[in-house]
Amino acid sequence: MASGGVSYRNGSALKSSMKSSSPSLNSTPKTSLKSRASAAPNPSYGGLRRSSSGSLGGGGRDDTGVPGRVRVAVRLRPRNAEESVADADFADCVELQPELKRLKLRRNNWDSETYEFDEVLTEFASQKRVYEVVAKPVVESVLEGYNGTVMAYGQTGTGKTFTLGRLGEEDTAARGIMVRSMEDILADISPETDSVSVSYLQLYMETVQDLLAPENDNISILEDPKTGDVSVPGATLVDIRDQQSFVELLRVGEAHRFAANTKLNTESSRSHAILMVHVKRSIKGKHDRELPLPNENGNASLLVKSFKPPIVRKSKLVVVDLAGSERIDKSGSEGHTLEEAKSINLSLSALGKCINALAENSAHVPVRDSKLTRLLRDSFGGTARTSLVITIGPSPRHRGETASTIMFGQRAMKVENMVKIKEEFDYKSLCRRLDIQLDKLIAENERQQKSFDDEVERLRADAEIRIAEAESNYAKALENERLKYQKDYTESIKKLEEQWLMNQQVRGGDKKVGTRDEFLDKPCSQEGSKPSSSEEIAEVKQLLQNEIDLRQSAEEEVVNLKSQVVQWKKLEAAGNAEIFNLRKLLEDEAGQKVKLEEEISILRSQLLQLSFEADETRRGLDGVGPGKAFTGLDSLMSQVRHLQLKDSENGQKASVAKLFEQVGLHKILSLLESEDADVRIHAVKVVANLAAEEANQEKIVEAGGLSSLLMLLRSSEDETIRRVAAGAIANLAMNESNQELIMAQGGISLLSITAADAEDPQTLRMVAGAIANLCGNDKLQAKLRGEGGIKALLGMVRSGHPDVLAQVARGIANFAKCESRASSQGTKMGRSFLIEDGALPWIVQNANNEASPIRRHIELALCHLAQHEVNAKDMICGGALWELVRISRDCSREDIRTLAQRTLTSSPTFQSEMRRLRIEC
């Protein structure tokens, strides 16, 4: 590769001859050092040294923080092949004394300077030794809930990337700090309750770029005005589950990092690489226990009285591989590589100034001089536990760069941070836990009710069976007794007849005997008096009495069962009451959460309003200078203000006739070019009020008002003027003829530039509204996209303000509607410009937004995008199919719901995917 050429990394190791010794040194870092008299650093993280007056962000410190000085280790790179030949006759410019944690920098053969560091690592130190000394204490602190930073600083070609980012695929012993730190983090966390996510960025030419999504090449840095925390919400955030996926992620990021071939390094990093590891851990305590369920006897136990949500610790590990400082005459940089070197040296110089200010307890820390210092505001003087490794080379030719690196480390050792744990309540986890407990109670109640019903049914059936058996046995016993008595009666009659016949034969025919009936009556009376018949009757009566007792017992058992049924119903009522109380408690908790969110929103809006009014007051006071006098311009401005005052008193806007009669539109427009900022502000407000009425728009454009507004947008640096001018342009952009004029005069480019520079939500809302109006013109689609209109819309989502997001969503919906209309008219089209410019992920993410205006526009945009068949595969891959199915089922607006249903049923690609996923529309 020629000198000065730029290339991307392919993930290969550095070609410098970094060596690692086979026997590693003691990995336990010492907790004390002999400080130099000049530096007097505190060697331990938790020392009681007086803290610096401010951090890189200048924010105040929490009283609960623990002081901890920045730890600095120095690592010496062995001589490479070139140095072994060129410096063969010269001794190394440095001499290491690792046992004393000292380093000697030779001035000449007889004079040297001695410096002390927290750790001194020789050229034979292994990668494991470097990790355990430099990074492992920081990683352990991150796992405990503290923020941590590990950073490498040094001249180009001294082994910074080797120390931090070596993947170790060929030699596991060569793994760098990034890989080893993730191994320890994954080994310590619990996958069920904890989570780890990673962002990988590079700072190239003062622009923050995403190494995991190269198309995201201009990420904004946001700062919390209350806490001072720095975040990059536009960066890709990837959840990490295993070490292999993390190594693959590092390989992808390194492949997109800028590198170039210089005289000092064949693969010199041309950007600062920043790896951010976010760790979220749940802290289990007394509030994490399960809610008890009702016991077997049906007596519901008391629920937990305290519903305090669980505690979550959120920490962040930042690993920074700084690009190497270099001298142009030594590196041989030229052309684009020279510009890269200038940018690198400027950012490193800004970092050095901040560290000097912190080391000297300066009242002002120039943190905003570079995006690098803004990103590292928490690492130096902030709340993070920071460890710095400075890398140096042995060559005497580079003694100046080595001395500069050593002095950077010495100054960094004087910076002290105030580390603290970031804990917060996990209300979402509490809500999920309450939902689970509620479901458990409902399920348990249903099971008990089912068991109770089954038991009652079983007892009823058993009682019916027993009663039926008793009645059957009673009937059978009565029938058997009747048959028995009938049989005995018949036998007795037969015996008496036989006896009578025998008596008749014995006495003879002449002897008079009684009749047959009289003879029978006597034996029958004798037979009835026999004791056997009475006993049998008594036995039958006893059986009947037993059956009666059995029936009474069955009836008593039925009564008992009925009483049990009543008791079970009472228990059921008590369970339902307890479930109702739980639901009411959950609703109260949700209501309190909504109230808190509303109060936070109101406070934020009040803060924005107060900030806006303060800026207006300050600018008004700054703009009025002593002794200023205006002649015709001042009188004209007084007329305009008089009209505005009069209108405000009457509660109505000034009519166009009065303005034209008393002031004149041309005079008002001439005030837009005044040198007085106060005059320009009032004039542009008047023009904006006039542009809000459709009848005035044509007159304003004919008088050159559109050109004047675009000129203000291009040249003015006043936030108020740009905001009001953008609002006036948004009003004019509602007219189709004015839209073409705005595009012809470069309006979309000016609006895009304003969107990129502005931070005020109201300014962004006005700009987004103007672009959204332009997105509704079918004729301007290609030109609007070519001049960056879509990317400007997507860039404004960084503000997070609901009004801004609503205008962005409206613009996307208008653009998608125009594309859908063109496709339905038979125009041959490729993929949607929205999808090509990366709008689909944001659309899917906000398809179910809580704000109704945002959700409505996004749902329309999804339906219109889905009507073009060529977009179907991209939408399926991006997760839009699930949102379309949800819209077709749950959307509150019938027209959008019908449109989504028609789109899903008419698309063969969607139908095929829904059949594969077994989704019914």
XYZ file of N, CA, C and O in Angstrom, residues 39-40 49-56 58 61 69 352-366 380-381 411-417:
148
model
N 4.666 14.777 41.594
C 3.314 14.358 41.218
C 2.458 14.036 42.425
O 1.295 14.394 42.471
N 3.011 13.348 43.398
C 2.303 12.928 44.617
C 0.983 12.266 44.321
O -0.046 12.651 44.821
N -7.337 11.150 48.709
C -6.686 12.337 48.169
C -7.744 13.377 47.833
O -8.842 13.055 47.412
N -7.434 14.652 47.994
C -8.398 15.716 47.691
C -8.750 15.656 46.208
O -7.890 15.601 45.345
N -10.046 15.691 45.904
C -10.512 15.535 44.527
C -10.345 16.823 43.762
O -10.266 17.915 44.306
N -10.315 16.695 42.429
C -10.222 17.851 41.554
C -11.508 18.644 41.625
O -12.563 18.162 42.005
N -11.428 19.895 41.168
C -12.579 20.791 41.287
C -13.655 20.495 40.292
O -14.784 20.881 40.462
N -13.380 19.819 39.209
C -14.399 19.553 38.201
C -14.015 18.399 37.334
O -12.896 17.924 37.341
N -14.966 17.913 36.557
C -14.733 16.821 35.614
C -14.662 17.382 34.223
O -14.763 18.587 34.000
N -14.495 16.495 33.237
C -14.496 16.941 31.844
C -15.801 17.626 31.507
O -15.866 18.475 30.647
N -17.589 19.255 33.807
C -17.808 20.356 34.721
C -18.951 20.153 35.679
O -19.367 21.056 36.366
N -20.452 16.692 41.892
C -20.295 15.309 42.314
C -21.359 14.924 43.305
O -21.795 15.731 44.115
N -8.414 7.728 42.117
C -7.519 8.375 41.160
C -7.389 7.554 39.882
O -7.533 6.327 39.896
N -5.443 16.493 26.006
C -4.353 16.885 26.888
C -4.645 18.163 27.656
O -4.325 18.284 28.837
N -5.299 19.126 26.989
C -5.656 20.370 27.676
C -6.648 20.118 28.812
O -6.535 20.699 29.893
N -7.621 19.261 28.559
C -8.604 18.956 29.603
C -7.938 18.285 30.805
O -8.236 18.598 31.963
N -7.039 17.344 30.532
C -6.356 16.639 31.627
C -5.456 17.605 32.394
O -5.358 17.553 33.632
N -4.798 18.536 31.687
C -3.982 19.544 32.375
C -4.852 20.402 33.288
O -4.490 20.691 34.434
N -6.017 20.812 32.790
C -6.912 21.645 33.600
C -7.390 20.895 34.834
O -7.482 21.454 35.933
N -7.702 19.611 34.682
C -8.149 18.808 35.818
C -7.009 18.591 36.812
O -7.214 18.624 38.027
N -5.811 18.339 36.292
C -4.666 18.096 37.173
C -4.319 19.341 37.993
O -3.854 19.246 39.131
N -4.563 20.531 37.406
C -4.238 21.784 38.085
C -5.441 22.366 38.824
O -5.402 23.500 39.296
N -6.556 21.597 38.895
C -7.772 22.078 39.568
C -8.249 23.399 38.982
O -8.687 24.308 39.700
N -8.182 23.517 37.677
C -8.627 24.739 37.012
C -10.141 24.860 37.077
O -10.874 23.871 37.067
N -10.619 26.122 37.147
C -12.059 26.353 37.223
C -12.753 26.044 35.901
O -13.937 25.718 35.873
N -12.041 26.157 34.799
C -12.635 25.899 33.480
C -11.926 24.723 32.822
O -10.701 24.674 32.753
N -12.733 23.761 32.370
C -12.206 22.600 31.644
C -12.756 22.656 30.214
O -13.961 22.577 30.018
N -11.895 22.832 29.210
C -12.382 23.019 27.818
C -12.878 21.716 27.203
O -12.302 21.180 26.257
N -12.537 11.152 32.963
C -11.523 11.950 33.640
C -12.215 13.027 34.467
O -12.825 13.947 33.926
N -12.144 12.877 35.797
C -12.783 13.821 36.689
C -14.250 13.566 36.896
O -14.918 14.344 37.576
N 0.601 13.526 34.076
C -0.490 14.475 34.371
C -1.806 13.740 34.632
O -2.601 14.162 35.472
N -2.031 12.646 33.912
C -3.278 11.892 34.105
C -3.342 11.285 35.505
O -4.432 11.098 36.058
N -2.177 10.962 36.091
C -2.158 10.374 37.438
C -2.626 11.369 38.504
O -2.973 10.960 39.615
N -2.660 12.648 38.169
C -3.106 13.645 39.137
C -4.614 13.852 39.096
O -5.161 14.561 39.932
N -5.283 13.285 38.108
C -6.732 13.453 37.975
C -7.430 12.440 38.879
O -7.088 11.258 38.891
N -8.401 12.921 39.612
C -9.124 12.049 40.533
C -10.611 12.057 40.190
O -11.199 13.121 39.974
N -11.190 10.892 40.112
C -12.624 10.738 39.843
C -13.375 10.461 41.139
O -12.782 10.052 42.145
